[in-house]
Short mmCIF file of C-alpha atoms in Angstrom, two decimals:
data_model
loop_
_atom_site.label_atom_id
_atom_site.label_comp_id
_atom_site.label_asym_id
_atom_site.label_seq_id
_atom_site.Cartn_x
_atom_site.Cartn_y
_atom_site.Cartn_z
CA MET M 28 -89.38 83.71 153.48
CA SER M 29 -87.18 82.78 150.47
CA ARG M 30 -88.53 83.08 146.83
CA ALA M 31 -88.62 79.28 146.43
CA ARG M 32 -90.52 78.84 149.62
CA ALA M 33 -93.09 81.52 148.63
CA ASP M 34 -93.65 79.86 145.29
CA GLU M 35 -94.20 76.49 147.04
CA GLU M 36 -96.62 78.09 149.46
CA GLU M 37 -98.48 79.68 146.51
CA TYR M 38 -98.69 76.33 144.66
CA TRP M 39 -100.85 74.79 147.29
CA HIS M 40 -103.17 77.83 147.42
CA SER M 41 -103.62 77.79 143.62
CA SER M 42 -103.28 74.17 142.72
CA LYS M 43 -106.39 72.39 141.42
CA PHE M 44 -105.17 69.18 143.09
CA ARG M 45 -106.86 68.27 146.38
CA ALA M 46 -104.55 68.33 149.31
CA PHE M 47 -102.86 65.03 150.22
CA THR M 48 -102.81 63.84 153.77
CA PHE M 49 -101.83 60.69 155.57
CA ASP M 50 -105.10 60.52 157.46
CA ASP M 51 -106.83 57.16 157.62
CA ASP M 52 -110.15 58.53 156.22
CA ASP M 53 -108.55 59.40 152.91
CA ASP M 54 -109.07 56.05 151.25
CA GLU M 55 -110.94 57.66 148.25
CA LEU M 56 -107.70 59.42 147.37
CA SER M 57 -105.86 56.12 146.82
CA GLN M 58 -107.22 55.70 143.33
CA LEU M 59 -106.13 58.98 141.78
CA LYS M 60 -104.93 58.72 138.20
CA GLU M 61 -101.15 58.84 137.57
CA SER M 62 -99.55 60.97 134.95
CA LYS M 63 -99.55 58.98 131.68
CA ARG M 64 -96.92 58.61 129.08
CA ALA M 65 -97.83 61.61 126.96
CA VAL M 66 -96.51 60.65 123.54
CA ASN M 67 -98.99 57.76 123.39
CA SER M 68 -101.89 60.26 123.60
CA LEU M 69 -100.92 61.85 120.26
CA ARG M 70 -103.68 61.74 117.61
CA ASP M 71 -103.41 60.13 114.24
CA ILE M 72 -102.08 62.48 111.53
CA VAL M 73 -105.67 62.90 110.23
CA ASP M 74 -109.01 61.94 111.70
CA ASP M 75 -111.22 61.23 108.64
CA ASP M 76 -114.40 61.38 110.72
CA ASP M 77 -113.93 65.09 111.50
CA ASP M 78 -113.50 67.59 108.70
CA ASP M 79 -111.46 70.31 110.21
CA ASP M 80 -111.04 73.90 109.12
CA LEU M 81 -107.42 73.18 108.21
CA GLU M 82 -107.91 75.12 104.98
CA ARG M 83 -108.18 78.28 107.02
CA VAL M 84 -104.53 78.24 107.67
CA SER M 85 -102.71 81.48 106.71
CA TRP M 86 -99.02 82.41 106.63
CA SER M 87 -99.02 84.77 109.62
CA GLY M 88 -96.68 82.59 111.51
CA GLU M 89 -99.47 80.56 113.13
CA PRO M 90 -102.12 78.32 111.58
CA VAL M 91 -105.71 79.43 111.82
CA GLY M 92 -108.56 77.09 112.55
CA ARG M 93 -110.18 74.87 115.19
CA ARG M 94 -107.39 72.39 115.50
CA ASN M 95 -104.12 71.35 113.87
CA LYS M 96 -104.49 67.64 113.21
CA LEU M 97 -100.99 67.20 111.87
CA PRO M 98 -98.50 66.75 114.69
CA SER M 99 -96.72 70.05 115.47
CA PHE M 100 -93.55 68.33 116.73
CA GLN M 101 -93.00 71.26 119.11
CA SER M 102 -95.95 70.91 121.42
CA LEU M 103 -95.49 67.39 122.78
CA SER M 104 -94.98 68.66 126.26
CA ASP M 105 -98.31 70.33 126.23
CA VAL M 106 -99.92 66.95 126.88
CA PHE M 107 -97.50 65.75 129.65
CA SER M 108 -99.96 66.44 132.41
CA ASP M 109 -102.97 64.64 130.69
CA THR M 110 -104.29 61.63 132.38
CA GLY M 111 -105.63 58.50 130.73
CA VAL M 112 -103.54 55.37 131.46
CA LYS M 113 -104.80 54.23 134.84
CA ASN M 114 -102.19 52.76 137.17
CA TYR M 115 -104.01 52.29 140.39
CA ALA M 116 -102.17 51.28 143.57
CA PRO M 117 -103.57 50.91 147.12
CA GLU M 118 -102.10 53.06 149.86
CA LEU M 119 -100.14 50.88 152.31
CA ARG M 120 -100.99 52.27 155.70
CA ARG M 121 -98.29 53.01 158.27
CA PRO M 122 -98.58 54.37 161.77
CA LYS M 123 -98.76 58.15 161.93
CA THR M 124 -96.20 58.09 164.73
CA GLU M 125 -93.58 57.00 162.22
CA TYR M 126 -93.69 60.40 160.59
CA LYS M 127 -93.15 62.29 163.81
CA ASP M 128 -89.55 61.27 163.80
CA TYR M 129 -88.62 62.83 160.48
CA SER M 130 -88.07 66.28 162.13
CA SER M 131 -87.43 67.11 165.83
CA ASP M 132 -89.49 70.23 165.66
CA TRP M 133 -92.48 68.58 163.90
CA SER M 134 -95.13 68.44 166.67
CA PRO M 135 -98.46 66.62 166.26
CA LYS M 136 -100.30 69.99 166.16
CA ASP M 137 -97.92 71.27 163.42
CA THR M 138 -98.41 67.94 161.58
CA VAL M 139 -102.21 68.32 161.42
CA ARG M 140 -101.90 71.88 160.37
CA ARG M 141 -99.52 71.09 157.62
CA MET M 142 -101.60 68.21 156.39
CA GLN M 143 -104.83 70.19 156.36
CA ARG M 144 -103.19 72.99 154.33
CA GLY M 145 -101.84 70.39 151.84
CA LYS M 146 -98.12 71.19 152.51
CA VAL M 147 -96.91 67.85 153.95
CA LEU M 148 -95.20 66.92 150.72
CA ILE M 149 -93.29 70.14 150.55
CA PHE M 150 -92.23 69.76 154.20
CA LEU M 151 -91.07 66.14 153.52
CA LYS M 152 -89.20 67.37 150.38
CA ARG M 153 -87.36 69.92 152.37
CA THR M 154 -86.42 67.79 155.35
CA LEU M 155 -85.82 64.22 154.08
CA ARG M 156 -82.95 62.75 152.19
CA ARG M 157 -84.06 61.90 148.65
CA GLU M 158 -83.53 58.12 149.19
CA ILE M 159 -85.97 58.16 152.12
CA LEU M 160 -88.39 60.42 150.43
CA PHE M 161 -88.53 58.37 147.29
CA ARG M 162 -88.89 55.09 149.22
CA GLU M 163 -91.76 56.34 151.23
CA LEU M 164 -93.59 57.91 148.19
CA GLU M 165 -93.04 54.67 146.11
CA VAL M 166 -95.73 52.90 148.17
CA ARG M 167 -98.06 55.79 148.46
CA GLN M 168 -99.25 56.46 144.92
CA VAL M 169 -101.48 59.47 145.77
CA ALA M 170 -98.62 61.43 147.35
CA LEU M 171 -96.36 60.35 144.47
CA CYS M 172 -98.79 61.69 141.92
CA HIS M 173 -98.97 64.96 143.78
CA LEU M 174 -95.26 65.45 143.91
CA ILE M 175 -94.65 64.49 140.29
CA HIS M 176 -97.29 67.02 139.17
CA PHE M 177 -95.77 69.72 141.57
CA LEU M 178 -92.24 69.14 140.20
CA LYS M 179 -93.46 69.45 136.66
CA GLU M 180 -95.35 72.72 137.39
CA THR M 181 -92.45 74.26 139.29
CA GLY M 182 -89.82 73.06 136.80
CA GLU M 183 -87.58 71.23 139.28
CA GLN M 184 -86.21 69.11 136.49
CA LYS M 185 -83.29 67.47 138.29
CA LEU M 186 -85.35 66.26 141.27
CA LEU M 187 -88.07 65.07 138.91
CA LEU M 188 -85.60 63.06 136.85
CA ASP M 189 -83.99 61.55 139.91
CA LEU M 190 -87.45 60.46 141.14
CA LEU M 191 -88.49 58.95 137.89
CA ARG M 192 -85.20 57.05 137.58
CA PHE M 193 -85.68 55.76 141.11
CA LEU M 194 -89.15 54.49 140.07
CA ASP M 195 -87.64 52.91 136.93
CA ARG M 196 -89.97 54.97 134.66
CA THR M 197 -87.55 55.04 131.77
CA GLU M 198 -89.94 56.48 129.20
CA GLU M 199 -91.13 59.22 131.49
CA VAL M 200 -87.42 60.15 132.09
CA ALA M 201 -87.05 60.22 128.24
CA LEU M 202 -90.12 62.48 127.97
CA SER M 203 -88.87 64.88 130.53
CA GLN M 204 -85.49 65.12 128.86
CA TYR M 205 -87.12 65.67 125.50
CA ARG M 206 -89.25 68.47 126.97
CA GLU M 207 -86.01 70.43 127.57
CA HIS M 208 -85.91 71.27 123.84
CA LEU M 209 -88.56 74.01 124.51
CA ASN M 210 -86.05 75.93 126.63
CA ILE M 211 -83.36 75.91 123.86
CA GLN M 212 -83.62 79.17 121.81
CA ASP M 213 -80.73 78.56 119.48
CA VAL M 214 -82.03 76.66 116.57
CA GLU M 215 -78.82 74.77 115.83
CA LYS M 216 -78.44 73.75 119.40
CA ARG M 217 -82.12 72.60 119.46
CA ARG M 218 -81.56 70.51 116.35
CA GLU M 219 -78.48 68.82 117.88
CA PHE M 220 -80.46 68.25 121.15
CA LEU M 221 -83.35 66.58 119.14
CA LYS M 222 -80.88 64.39 117.42
CA VAL M 223 -79.65 63.14 120.85
CA CYS M 224 -83.26 62.58 121.86
CA ILE M 225 -83.77 60.09 119.05
CA GLY M 226 -81.56 57.61 121.08
CA LEU M 227 -83.55 57.97 124.29
CA PRO M 228 -85.57 54.84 125.46
CA PHE M 229 -88.91 55.63 123.70
CA SER M 230 -91.10 53.02 122.09
CA ALA M 231 -90.52 52.43 118.37
CA GLU M 232 -93.62 54.59 117.49
CA ASP M 233 -92.45 57.49 119.70
CA THR M 234 -88.86 57.26 118.39
CA SER M 235 -90.38 57.68 114.95
CA HIS M 236 -92.13 60.82 116.10
CA ILE M 237 -89.03 62.34 117.54
CA GLN M 238 -87.17 61.52 114.30
CA ASP M 239 -89.87 63.37 112.37
CA HIS M 240 -89.46 66.39 114.68
CA TYR M 241 -85.79 66.34 114.06
CA THR M 242 -86.18 65.98 110.29
CA LEU M 243 -88.74 68.80 110.15
CA LEU M 244 -86.51 71.24 112.03
CA GLU M 245 -83.53 70.27 109.86
CA ARG M 246 -85.68 70.92 106.81
CA GLN M 247 -86.89 74.34 108.12
CA ILE M 248 -83.36 75.46 108.78
CA ILE M 249 -82.42 74.85 105.15
CA ILE M 250 -85.62 76.51 103.75
CA GLU M 251 -85.36 79.47 106.15
CA ALA M 252 -81.66 80.20 105.12
CA ASN M 253 -82.52 79.98 101.39
CA ASP M 254 -85.66 82.06 101.57
CA ARG M 255 -84.11 84.74 103.74
CA HIS M 256 -81.37 85.13 101.13
CA LEU M 257 -83.90 85.29 98.21
CA GLU M 258 -86.04 87.82 100.07
CA THR M 259 -83.07 90.03 101.02
CA ALA M 260 -81.59 89.90 97.53
CA GLY M 261 -84.97 90.65 95.85
CA GLN M 262 -84.40 87.84 93.39
CA SER M 263 -87.87 86.23 93.77
CA GLU M 264 -91.04 87.87 92.60
CA ILE M 265 -93.34 86.09 95.05
CA PHE M 266 -91.25 87.27 98.02
CA ARG M 267 -91.39 90.84 96.64
CA LYS M 268 -95.08 90.71 96.23
CA TYR M 269 -95.88 88.71 99.39
CA PRO M 270 -93.17 89.43 102.02
CA ARG M 271 -92.87 86.91 104.72
CA LYS M 272 -94.55 87.82 108.03
CA ALA M 273 -92.64 85.37 110.19
CA SER M 274 -89.83 82.77 110.19
CA ILE M 275 -90.64 79.23 109.27
CA LEU M 276 -88.38 77.91 112.06
CA ASN M 277 -90.05 75.81 114.77
CA MET M 278 -93.47 76.06 113.04
CA PRO M 279 -95.81 73.00 113.02
CA LEU M 280 -95.88 70.71 110.05
CA VAL M 281 -99.22 71.88 108.72
CA THR M 282 -97.93 75.59 108.74
CA THR M 283 -94.73 74.45 107.05
CA LEU M 284 -96.73 72.74 104.35
CA PHE M 285 -98.96 75.77 103.75
CA TYR M 286 -95.77 77.96 103.53
CA SER M 287 -94.34 75.51 100.97
CA CYS M 288 -97.55 75.55 98.89
CA PHE M 289 -97.58 79.32 99.02
CA TYR M 290 -93.95 80.07 98.16
CA HIS M 291 -92.60 76.88 96.57
CA TYR M 292 -95.56 75.29 94.83
CA THR M 293 -93.96 74.68 91.39
CA GLU M 294 -90.63 73.33 92.66
CA ALA M 295 -89.51 69.77 91.80
CA GLU M 296 -89.93 67.01 94.30
CA GLY M 297 -86.18 66.77 94.66
CA THR M 298 -86.00 70.08 96.57
CA PHE M 299 -86.43 70.23 100.32
CA SER M 300 -88.96 73.06 100.06
CA SER M 301 -91.27 71.31 97.55
CA PRO M 302 -94.71 70.53 98.85
CA THR M 303 -94.72 67.07 97.21
CA ASN M 304 -91.41 66.39 98.94
CA LEU M 305 -92.87 67.30 102.34
CA LYS M 306 -95.96 65.17 101.54
CA LYS M 307 -93.81 62.16 100.72
CA THR M 308 -91.35 62.65 103.63
CA PHE M 309 -93.95 63.02 106.36
CA LYS M 310 -96.63 60.77 104.74
CA ILE M 311 -99.19 63.52 104.66
CA PRO M 312 -102.58 62.08 103.54
CA ASP M 313 -104.09 63.29 100.28
CA LYS M 314 -107.07 64.87 102.17
CA GLN M 315 -104.74 66.98 104.29
CA TYR M 316 -102.47 67.91 101.35
CA VAL M 317 -105.45 69.00 99.15
CA LEU M 318 -106.94 71.18 101.88
CA THR M 319 -103.64 72.96 102.59
CA ALA M 320 -102.65 73.34 98.92
CA LEU M 321 -106.11 74.63 97.98
CA ALA M 322 -105.96 77.23 100.79
CA ALA M 323 -102.59 78.42 99.64
CA ARG M 324 -103.24 78.70 95.94
CA ALA M 325 -106.65 80.24 96.43
CA LYS M 326 -105.11 82.86 98.63
CA LEU M 327 -102.84 83.73 95.73
CA ARG M 328 -105.81 83.56 93.33
CA ALA M 329 -103.93 81.00 91.26
CA TRP M 330 -107.05 79.46 89.68
CA ASP M 331 -105.21 77.36 87.17
CA ASP M 332 -103.35 75.68 90.03
CA VAL M 333 -106.67 75.09 91.76
CA ASP M 334 -108.07 73.56 88.61
CA ALA M 335 -105.03 71.27 88.23
CA LEU M 336 -105.26 70.15 91.85
CA PHE M 337 -108.62 68.47 91.11
CA THR M 338 -108.14 67.30 87.53
CA THR M 339 -107.35 63.66 86.98
CA LYS M 340 -106.75 61.71 83.76
CA ASN M 341 -107.64 58.03 83.17
CA TRP M 342 -105.67 55.57 81.14
CA LEU M 343 -107.66 56.47 78.02
CA GLY M 344 -106.58 60.13 78.37
CA TYR M 345 -109.94 61.41 79.50
CA THR M 346 -109.95 63.98 82.25
CA LYS M 347 -112.42 64.61 85.11
CA LYS M 348 -112.62 66.46 88.33
CA LYS M 349 -112.09 64.64 91.67
CA ALA M 350 -111.93 65.96 95.14
CA PRO M 351 -111.02 63.84 98.19
CA ILE M 352 -112.56 66.46 100.49
CA GLY M 353 -115.90 66.91 98.61
CA PHE M 354 -116.67 69.72 96.14
CA HIS M 355 -118.99 71.45 98.66
CA ARG M 356 -115.83 72.11 100.83
CA VAL M 357 -113.90 73.30 97.74
CA VAL M 358 -116.71 75.82 97.02
CA GLU M 359 -116.68 77.13 100.60
CA ILE M 360 -112.92 77.53 100.59
CA LEU M 361 -112.92 79.37 97.26
CA GLN M 362 -115.70 81.57 98.26
CA ARG M 363 -113.77 82.68 101.51
CA ASN M 364 -110.88 83.59 99.21
CA ASN M 365 -113.13 85.77 97.06
CA ALA M 366 -113.10 83.49 93.95
CA PRO M 367 -114.99 85.03 90.97
CA VAL M 368 -118.42 83.64 90.22
CA GLN M 369 -117.16 81.98 87.10
CA VAL M 370 -114.77 79.87 89.18
CA LEU M 371 -117.24 79.19 91.92
CA GLN M 372 -119.96 78.03 89.38
CA GLU M 373 -117.64 75.45 87.91
CA TYR M 374 -117.19 73.72 91.22
CA VAL M 375 -120.81 74.11 92.47
CA ARG M 376 -121.86 72.21 89.30
CA LEU M 377 -119.68 69.33 90.55
CA VAL M 378 -121.60 68.92 93.86
CA GLU M 379 -123.47 65.73 93.50
CA ASP M 380 -126.21 66.15 96.04
CA VAL M 381 -128.91 68.28 94.40
CA GLU M 382 -130.22 70.00 97.46
CA THR M 383 -126.72 71.00 98.54
CA ARG M 384 -125.89 72.19 95.10
CA LEU M 385 -128.95 74.35 94.98
CA ASN M 386 -128.29 75.78 98.44
CA LEU M 387 -124.73 76.65 97.54
CA ALA M 388 -125.65 78.10 94.13
CA THR M 389 -128.42 80.24 95.71
CA LYS M 390 -126.23 81.35 98.56
CA TYR M 391 -123.35 82.51 96.35
CA LYS M 392 -125.55 83.77 93.45
CA CYS M 393 -124.37 81.24 90.96
CA HIS M 394 -127.50 81.93 88.87
CA ASP M 395 -126.62 79.66 85.90
CA VAL M 396 -126.23 76.63 88.26
CA VAL M 397 -129.68 77.32 89.88
CA ILE M 398 -131.35 77.68 86.44
CA GLU M 399 -129.73 74.58 84.99
CA THR M 400 -130.56 72.53 88.05
CA TYR M 401 -134.24 73.44 87.98
CA ARG M 402 -134.33 72.81 84.21
CA ASP M 403 -132.79 69.34 84.79
CA LEU M 404 -135.35 68.68 87.50
CA LYS M 405 -138.09 69.86 85.14
CA ASP M 406 -139.44 72.04 87.92
CA ARG M 407 -141.30 74.84 86.16
CA ILE M 408 -142.70 76.36 89.34
CA GLN M 409 -139.30 76.84 91.17
CA LEU M 410 -137.78 78.12 87.90
CA THR M 411 -140.47 80.70 87.53
CA ALA M 412 -140.16 81.80 91.12
CA TYR M 413 -136.45 82.09 90.69
CA LYS M 414 -136.95 84.48 87.78
CA CYS M 415 -137.99 87.16 90.33
CA LYS M 416 -134.56 86.86 91.98
CA VAL M 417 -132.43 87.77 89.00
CA GLU M 418 -131.95 91.19 87.52
CA ARG M 419 -134.47 92.35 84.96
CA GLY M 420 -133.15 92.40 81.38
CA SER M 421 -130.16 90.32 82.52
CA ALA M 422 -128.71 87.32 80.54
CA GLU M 423 -130.01 85.13 83.37
CA GLU M 424 -133.57 86.38 82.83
CA GLU M 425 -133.30 85.75 79.12
CA LYS M 426 -131.96 82.29 79.82
CA ILE M 427 -134.96 81.46 82.09
CA ASN M 428 -137.41 82.82 79.53
CA SER M 429 -135.83 80.69 76.83
CA ILE M 430 -136.04 77.52 78.97
CA LEU M 431 -139.69 78.21 80.01
CA ASN M 432 -140.70 78.70 76.39
CA ASN M 433 -138.94 75.48 75.19
CA MET M 434 -141.85 73.24 74.10
CA GLN M 435 -139.59 70.14 74.04
CA ILE M 436 -139.17 70.12 77.88
CA ARG M 437 -141.79 67.90 79.64
CA TRP M 438 -142.32 69.76 82.93
CA LYS M 439 -143.29 67.78 86.04
CA ASN M 440 -145.44 70.59 87.31
#
């Protein structure tokens, strides 16, 4: 048995798809879902209803966290086999005797055996001319669905493209062609290939996505060449102190943004490696940008940059702190990056919900915030109880005693 035949035999033993047959009692298979157009399943850049751990990204070559909500531009083919768009088509029945003439040595007994073992499609693929096979499958959507899935799994790209063209599925043809970029290792050749893909018959929205993929890779090539030179020449302090662990090439957008915030945070918007340039080019929402920038600057312990990230100024010149992600999230991120208590306390104070503020202050031993909150609540009992949790003779104990002895405070209990 040839290698190709062995692989095809193994497919039907391991495939999660039910075996397809032409038997008359298989009507329930006539409403299987077809493969959908995968690009249309892409999420929005940011889902505001779900706060992700995107701040946990680290420059190890891969982002860390539950999900990467920004499009990666390199994993589009991962969702090719998803199902969602329903394109139901009834089976058009034909006499079984019609299939006995496809091969002279295909006996009824052999037919039943092949059908029961789920190999009839492979048998037809091997024995029929493509025109006949495609015409017969076109009116049998279940068999068609099986074969398309099989060709995708086995990587028979030419036959798959011929079948999709026969079915006039132009966008699926384009998707299959776009998927080929994953097999191109040379980054310049991949960039040129993506440039060609922009002209494929995608929808306007999907064409924009392919354009972004091309633009991102083009940008990464420029950044990688420049940073490799700086690192090799030893001309940049940050590269000497924090050597790169991986190339930026072919990395997702969120990882590229983190990298930019880590190594190129202070660069002017006019440079390709500037975080603000990336934000503007790819229309990254403020929430995503702040999460990523905060993670990068906190990792470097650049607390002044963290402060500037949340400081806004009104038209009168007054400044205040504002966080699109909520200050409770800021506190958690800072704590994971071992921020000093003085820094943590500043942001714990900005948490509006009193209960959340107290929980965070207690959890991270921000004693001043706990003491001040109980004082503002005029809760003498809780403040007295908290006195037992601070070190005896400490400045915090003295502060509590001073507040408790203040006769001007009208306690509620």
